[in-house]
Amino acid sequence: FKSWKEDSKKFKTADIVVEQFRPKYLDKFGIGYEDAKKVNEKIIYVSITGYGQTGEYSHFAGHDLNYISYAGILGQIGAKDQAPTIPAVQMADVAGGSYMCVIASLSALHARNTTQKGQHVDVSMTDAIMPLLTVPFTYYQATKQVQKRGETPLSGMFPNYHVYACKDGKYIALATLEAKFWMKFCQIFQKPEFLGFAMPQDEEMMQKNKETLAEFFKAEPRAYWLKISEENDLLISPVYEIDEIEHDKHLKTREMFVETHHPEIGVVKELGV
């Protein structure tokens, strides 16, 4: 902090400054937005926080779990009649913080090209993650009915949009939502009795149909189902464990894994962001 305050050239030459402290915290060190603007009125000063620069929760500490809880996302994740399931990945931190920071920064740069003015960009990870709720929120506003966990169309309620175990203990994800894909699925596997599984039914019948499909997929290993899916475009994909993703032929072609050399520990493999 002392270094930044003493060396105002850093503000003079910077296009974008990004900070992740609580609102107004850096003001007391003389390096908040108002201080930076005095040195460089065109500066784009990006503040990433959990809850934003204003509002009742702006001063709260938080983590990803807190943000998705307030946003209503955690309440949507999990099996029917079970407690919410905590995601194993950082949804708000990455999608809400990192991605929105980039979008906001580029938007501010574009605005500066037009207005010749910089601005203070307020990135709230809670705000930024809420668009993920678009489908369930729109349904609720239209019907005033609350769909509980496991009862929404994309949560595993339907037999043809679900996860199933295979003979070798591995899992596949079946995502044949559209009628044309489900009809093709039934034709390829010669299972006309499955056709009705994709139609709206009562809860008891959908559960029975899911159990039927569970037994069907348990008959063969995962590789068997994937091969047929790739040949016929059936929307069946592998549910990879973390040690499997770097061996996927498509992800390797897309250069999603890169190797860098570290001076002390040698070759390090990283995600190709």
Short mmCIF file of C-alpha atoms in Angstrom, two decimals:
data_model
loop_
_atom_site.label_atom_id
_atom_site.label_comp_id
_atom_site.label_asym_id
_atom_site.label_seq_id
_atom_site.Cartn_x
_atom_site.Cartn_y
_atom_site.Cartn_z
CA PHE A 1 0.00 0.00 0.00
CA LYS A 2 2.78 2.40 0.94
CA SER A 3 4.55 1.70 -2.33
CA TRP A 4 1.45 2.46 -4.38
CA LYS A 5 0.73 5.65 -2.50
CA GLU A 6 4.25 6.95 -2.91
CA ASP A 7 4.56 5.99 -6.56
CA SER A 8 1.65 7.73 -8.27
CA LYS A 9 3.12 6.82 -11.65
CA LYS A 10 1.43 3.43 -11.31
CA PHE A 11 -1.95 5.14 -11.41
CA LYS A 12 -0.82 7.53 -14.14
CA THR A 13 0.15 4.75 -16.53
CA ALA A 14 -2.50 2.15 -15.64
CA ASP A 15 -5.51 1.51 -17.85
CA ILE A 16 -7.20 -0.77 -15.34
CA VAL A 17 -6.68 -1.35 -11.62
CA VAL A 18 -8.37 -4.34 -9.99
CA GLU A 19 -8.81 -4.71 -6.22
CA GLN A 20 -10.72 -7.19 -4.07
CA PHE A 21 -10.97 -5.54 -0.65
CA ARG A 22 -14.13 -4.62 1.20
CA PRO A 23 -15.81 -1.34 0.13
CA LYS A 24 -13.90 1.83 1.10
CA TYR A 25 -11.09 -0.16 2.75
CA LEU A 26 -8.39 1.20 0.44
CA ASP A 27 -9.56 4.77 0.93
CA LYS A 28 -7.78 4.95 4.28
CA PHE A 29 -4.49 4.14 2.58
CA GLY A 30 -4.97 6.88 0.01
CA ILE A 31 -5.30 4.49 -2.93
CA GLY A 32 -9.09 4.22 -3.33
CA TYR A 33 -10.91 5.20 -6.51
CA GLU A 34 -11.24 8.88 -5.67
CA ASP A 35 -7.49 9.04 -4.98
CA ALA A 36 -6.67 7.23 -8.20
CA LYS A 37 -8.98 9.48 -10.22
CA LYS A 38 -7.11 12.58 -9.02
CA VAL A 39 -3.93 11.16 -10.54
CA ASN A 40 -5.53 9.75 -13.69
CA GLU A 41 -9.11 10.72 -14.54
CA LYS A 42 -9.21 8.11 -17.29
CA ILE A 43 -8.41 5.20 -14.97
CA ILE A 44 -10.77 2.25 -14.82
CA TYR A 45 -10.88 1.12 -11.22
CA VAL A 46 -12.48 -2.31 -10.75
CA SER A 47 -13.64 -3.38 -7.29
CA ILE A 48 -14.61 -7.04 -6.89
CA THR A 49 -16.55 -7.83 -3.72
CA GLY A 50 -18.97 -10.44 -2.49
CA TYR A 51 -22.00 -8.17 -2.26
CA GLY A 52 -21.13 -4.92 -4.02
CA GLN A 53 -20.17 -1.38 -2.99
CA THR A 54 -23.65 -0.54 -1.67
CA GLY A 55 -26.48 -2.32 0.10
CA GLU A 56 -27.19 -4.00 3.42
CA TYR A 57 -24.59 -6.73 2.99
CA SER A 58 -21.80 -4.71 1.40
CA HIS A 59 -19.65 -4.85 4.55
CA PHE A 60 -20.11 -8.62 5.06
CA ALA A 61 -17.25 -11.07 4.64
CA GLY A 62 -18.07 -14.06 2.47
CA HIS A 63 -17.08 -17.07 0.45
CA ASP A 64 -18.49 -18.74 -2.65
CA LEU A 65 -20.95 -20.75 -0.53
CA ASN A 66 -22.36 -17.58 0.99
CA TYR A 67 -22.82 -15.87 -2.37
CA ILE A 68 -24.66 -18.74 -4.03
CA SER A 69 -26.81 -19.07 -0.90
CA TYR A 70 -27.97 -15.45 -1.03
CA ALA A 71 -28.43 -15.64 -4.80
CA GLY A 72 -30.87 -18.55 -4.48
CA ILE A 73 -28.68 -20.89 -6.48
CA LEU A 74 -27.69 -23.27 -3.69
CA GLY A 75 -31.35 -23.81 -2.87
CA GLN A 76 -31.89 -25.14 -6.40
CA ILE A 77 -29.13 -27.75 -6.28
CA GLY A 78 -29.75 -31.24 -4.90
CA ALA A 79 -32.04 -34.25 -4.95
CA LYS A 80 -35.73 -34.14 -4.18
CA ASP A 81 -36.55 -34.03 -0.47
CA GLN A 82 -32.84 -33.82 0.38
CA ALA A 83 -30.68 -31.01 1.77
CA PRO A 84 -29.04 -28.65 -0.75
CA THR A 85 -25.89 -30.07 -2.35
CA ILE A 86 -22.76 -27.92 -2.12
CA PRO A 87 -21.08 -27.60 -5.56
CA ALA A 88 -17.49 -28.81 -5.61
CA VAL A 89 -16.46 -25.88 -7.81
CA GLN A 90 -16.39 -22.13 -7.22
CA MET A 91 -19.37 -20.78 -9.09
CA ALA A 92 -19.59 -17.21 -7.82
CA ASP A 93 -15.84 -16.73 -7.49
CA VAL A 94 -15.12 -17.70 -11.09
CA ALA A 95 -18.29 -17.05 -13.10
CA GLY A 96 -19.33 -14.12 -10.94
CA GLY A 97 -15.96 -12.63 -10.07
CA SER A 98 -13.40 -13.42 -12.75
CA TYR A 99 -15.61 -13.56 -15.84
CA MET A 100 -17.71 -10.54 -14.90
CA CYS A 101 -14.56 -8.59 -14.06
CA VAL A 102 -13.29 -9.14 -17.60
CA ILE A 103 -16.63 -8.23 -19.18
CA ALA A 104 -16.99 -5.12 -17.04
CA SER A 105 -13.42 -4.01 -17.71
CA LEU A 106 -13.79 -4.34 -21.46
CA SER A 107 -17.11 -2.49 -21.35
CA ALA A 108 -15.48 0.31 -19.37
CA LEU A 109 -12.62 0.50 -21.88
CA HIS A 110 -15.13 0.80 -24.71
CA ALA A 111 -17.00 3.53 -22.83
CA ARG A 112 -13.73 5.40 -22.25
CA ASN A 113 -12.98 5.36 -25.97
CA THR A 114 -16.28 7.15 -26.48
CA THR A 115 -16.39 9.50 -23.49
CA GLN A 116 -12.67 9.90 -22.72
CA LYS A 117 -13.58 9.24 -19.08
CA GLY A 118 -12.72 6.39 -16.74
CA GLN A 119 -15.04 4.97 -14.11
CA HIS A 120 -15.36 2.92 -10.95
CA VAL A 121 -16.60 -0.55 -11.85
CA ASP A 122 -18.58 -2.31 -9.10
CA VAL A 123 -18.46 -6.12 -9.52
CA SER A 124 -20.58 -8.00 -6.99
CA MET A 125 -20.10 -11.76 -7.15
CA THR A 126 -23.59 -12.29 -5.76
CA ASP A 127 -25.20 -10.01 -8.36
CA ALA A 128 -23.16 -11.50 -11.17
CA ILE A 129 -24.10 -15.11 -10.43
CA MET A 130 -27.85 -14.48 -10.35
CA PRO A 131 -28.42 -14.71 -14.14
CA LEU A 132 -27.86 -18.46 -13.70
CA LEU A 133 -31.32 -18.47 -12.10
CA THR A 134 -33.06 -17.19 -15.24
CA VAL A 135 -35.13 -20.33 -15.97
CA PRO A 136 -36.41 -21.14 -12.45
CA PHE A 137 -36.97 -17.48 -11.60
CA THR A 138 -38.94 -16.86 -14.79
CA TYR A 139 -41.06 -19.97 -14.11
CA TYR A 140 -41.81 -18.74 -10.60
CA GLN A 141 -42.78 -15.25 -11.79
CA ALA A 142 -45.08 -16.73 -14.42
CA THR A 143 -46.81 -19.27 -12.16
CA LYS A 144 -46.10 -18.14 -8.57
CA GLN A 145 -45.33 -21.80 -7.89
CA VAL A 146 -42.09 -22.80 -6.21
CA GLN A 147 -40.35 -25.72 -7.87
CA LYS A 148 -38.40 -27.58 -5.22
CA ARG A 149 -35.02 -29.24 -5.63
CA GLY A 150 -35.19 -32.15 -8.02
CA GLU A 151 -38.48 -30.94 -9.52
CA THR A 152 -37.16 -28.58 -12.19
CA PRO A 153 -36.75 -29.75 -15.81
CA LEU A 154 -32.95 -29.49 -15.79
CA SER A 155 -32.38 -30.95 -12.32
CA GLY A 156 -32.80 -34.63 -13.19
CA MET A 157 -36.57 -34.81 -12.87
CA PHE A 158 -37.00 -36.31 -16.34
CA PRO A 159 -35.78 -39.84 -17.19
CA ASN A 160 -34.30 -38.59 -20.48
CA TYR A 161 -32.24 -35.86 -18.75
CA HIS A 162 -30.47 -37.73 -16.01
CA VAL A 163 -27.27 -39.41 -14.82
CA TYR A 164 -26.95 -43.19 -14.88
CA ALA A 165 -24.42 -45.73 -13.66
CA CYS A 166 -22.87 -48.21 -16.10
CA LYS A 167 -21.72 -51.81 -15.71
CA ASP A 168 -18.16 -50.77 -14.84
CA GLY A 169 -19.28 -48.37 -12.08
CA LYS A 170 -18.67 -45.30 -14.19
CA TYR A 171 -21.41 -42.82 -15.05
CA ILE A 172 -22.92 -41.31 -18.17
CA ALA A 173 -25.03 -38.18 -18.57
CA LEU A 174 -28.10 -38.59 -20.78
CA ALA A 175 -29.42 -35.27 -22.12
CA THR A 176 -31.93 -36.17 -24.84
CA LEU A 177 -34.42 -33.39 -24.03
CA GLU A 178 -35.77 -32.83 -27.54
CA ALA A 179 -38.26 -35.32 -28.98
CA LYS A 180 -36.17 -35.90 -32.13
CA PHE A 181 -33.18 -37.04 -30.10
CA TRP A 182 -35.25 -39.27 -27.82
CA MET A 183 -37.00 -40.89 -30.78
CA LYS A 184 -33.62 -41.60 -32.35
CA PHE A 185 -32.37 -43.02 -29.04
CA CYS A 186 -35.31 -45.43 -28.90
CA GLN A 187 -34.82 -46.42 -32.56
CA ILE A 188 -31.07 -47.04 -32.27
CA PHE A 189 -31.50 -49.27 -29.24
CA GLN A 190 -34.72 -50.82 -30.56
CA LYS A 191 -36.69 -49.83 -27.49
CA PRO A 192 -40.07 -48.48 -28.68
CA GLU A 193 -41.44 -49.03 -25.18
CA PHE A 194 -39.18 -46.21 -24.01
CA LEU A 195 -40.83 -43.59 -26.23
CA GLY A 196 -43.29 -42.45 -23.57
CA PHE A 197 -40.52 -41.83 -21.04
CA ALA A 198 -39.92 -38.33 -22.40
CA MET A 199 -43.53 -37.21 -22.05
CA PRO A 200 -44.88 -35.33 -19.01
CA GLN A 201 -46.00 -37.87 -16.42
CA ASP A 202 -46.76 -38.04 -12.74
CA GLU A 203 -43.92 -38.33 -10.28
CA GLU A 204 -44.42 -42.03 -9.58
CA MET A 205 -44.31 -42.95 -13.26
CA MET A 206 -41.22 -40.82 -13.94
CA GLN A 207 -39.43 -42.52 -11.06
CA LYS A 208 -40.38 -45.93 -12.41
CA ASN A 209 -39.09 -44.97 -15.86
CA LYS A 210 -35.81 -43.75 -14.39
CA GLU A 211 -35.38 -47.08 -12.64
CA THR A 212 -36.02 -48.88 -15.94
CA LEU A 213 -33.35 -46.79 -17.68
CA ALA A 214 -30.98 -47.34 -14.76
CA GLU A 215 -31.17 -51.09 -15.30
CA PHE A 216 -30.78 -50.60 -19.05
CA PHE A 217 -27.53 -48.64 -18.72
CA LYS A 218 -26.10 -51.01 -16.13
CA ALA A 219 -26.00 -53.75 -18.75
CA GLU A 220 -22.90 -52.37 -20.51
CA PRO A 221 -19.74 -50.41 -19.58
CA ARG A 222 -19.47 -46.68 -20.19
CA ALA A 223 -17.30 -47.02 -23.30
CA TYR A 224 -20.06 -49.02 -25.00
CA TRP A 225 -22.65 -46.27 -24.57
CA LEU A 226 -20.22 -43.53 -25.59
CA LYS A 227 -19.25 -45.28 -28.80
CA ILE A 228 -22.86 -45.64 -29.91
CA SER A 229 -23.62 -42.06 -28.92
CA GLU A 230 -20.68 -40.65 -30.90
CA GLU A 231 -21.71 -42.65 -33.95
CA ASN A 232 -25.35 -41.54 -33.75
CA ASP A 233 -25.31 -38.15 -31.98
CA LEU A 234 -27.39 -39.34 -29.02
CA LEU A 235 -26.32 -36.73 -26.42
CA ILE A 236 -24.69 -39.24 -24.08
CA SER A 237 -21.52 -37.98 -22.45
CA PRO A 238 -19.11 -39.36 -19.84
CA VAL A 239 -19.27 -38.08 -16.28
CA TYR A 240 -15.53 -37.62 -15.92
CA GLU A 241 -13.61 -37.83 -12.68
CA ILE A 242 -10.88 -35.22 -12.27
CA ASP A 243 -8.13 -37.62 -13.39
CA GLU A 244 -9.89 -38.33 -16.69
CA ILE A 245 -10.41 -34.92 -18.23
CA GLU A 246 -6.83 -34.37 -19.41
CA HIS A 247 -7.04 -37.54 -21.53
CA ASP A 248 -10.16 -36.53 -23.44
CA LYS A 249 -9.36 -36.29 -27.16
CA HIS A 250 -11.56 -33.24 -27.78
CA LEU A 251 -10.26 -31.26 -24.81
CA LYS A 252 -6.70 -32.03 -25.86
CA THR A 253 -7.42 -30.84 -29.39
CA ARG A 254 -8.84 -27.64 -27.94
CA GLU A 255 -5.58 -27.17 -26.00
CA MET A 256 -7.38 -27.04 -22.68
CA PHE A 257 -4.29 -28.34 -20.89
CA VAL A 258 -0.90 -26.68 -21.16
CA GLU A 259 2.48 -27.55 -19.75
CA THR A 260 4.75 -24.86 -18.31
CA HIS A 261 8.21 -25.14 -16.83
CA HIS A 262 8.77 -24.18 -13.21
CA PRO A 263 12.41 -23.45 -12.27
CA GLU A 264 12.22 -25.55 -9.10
CA ILE A 265 9.66 -28.33 -9.58
CA GLY A 266 9.90 -28.82 -13.33
CA VAL A 267 6.98 -29.38 -15.71
CA VAL A 268 3.59 -28.28 -14.43
CA LYS A 269 0.34 -29.04 -16.24
CA GLU A 270 -2.34 -26.37 -16.01
CA LEU A 271 -5.78 -25.66 -17.42
CA GLY A 272 -5.57 -23.77 -20.70
CA VAL A 273 -7.64 -20.77 -19.66
#
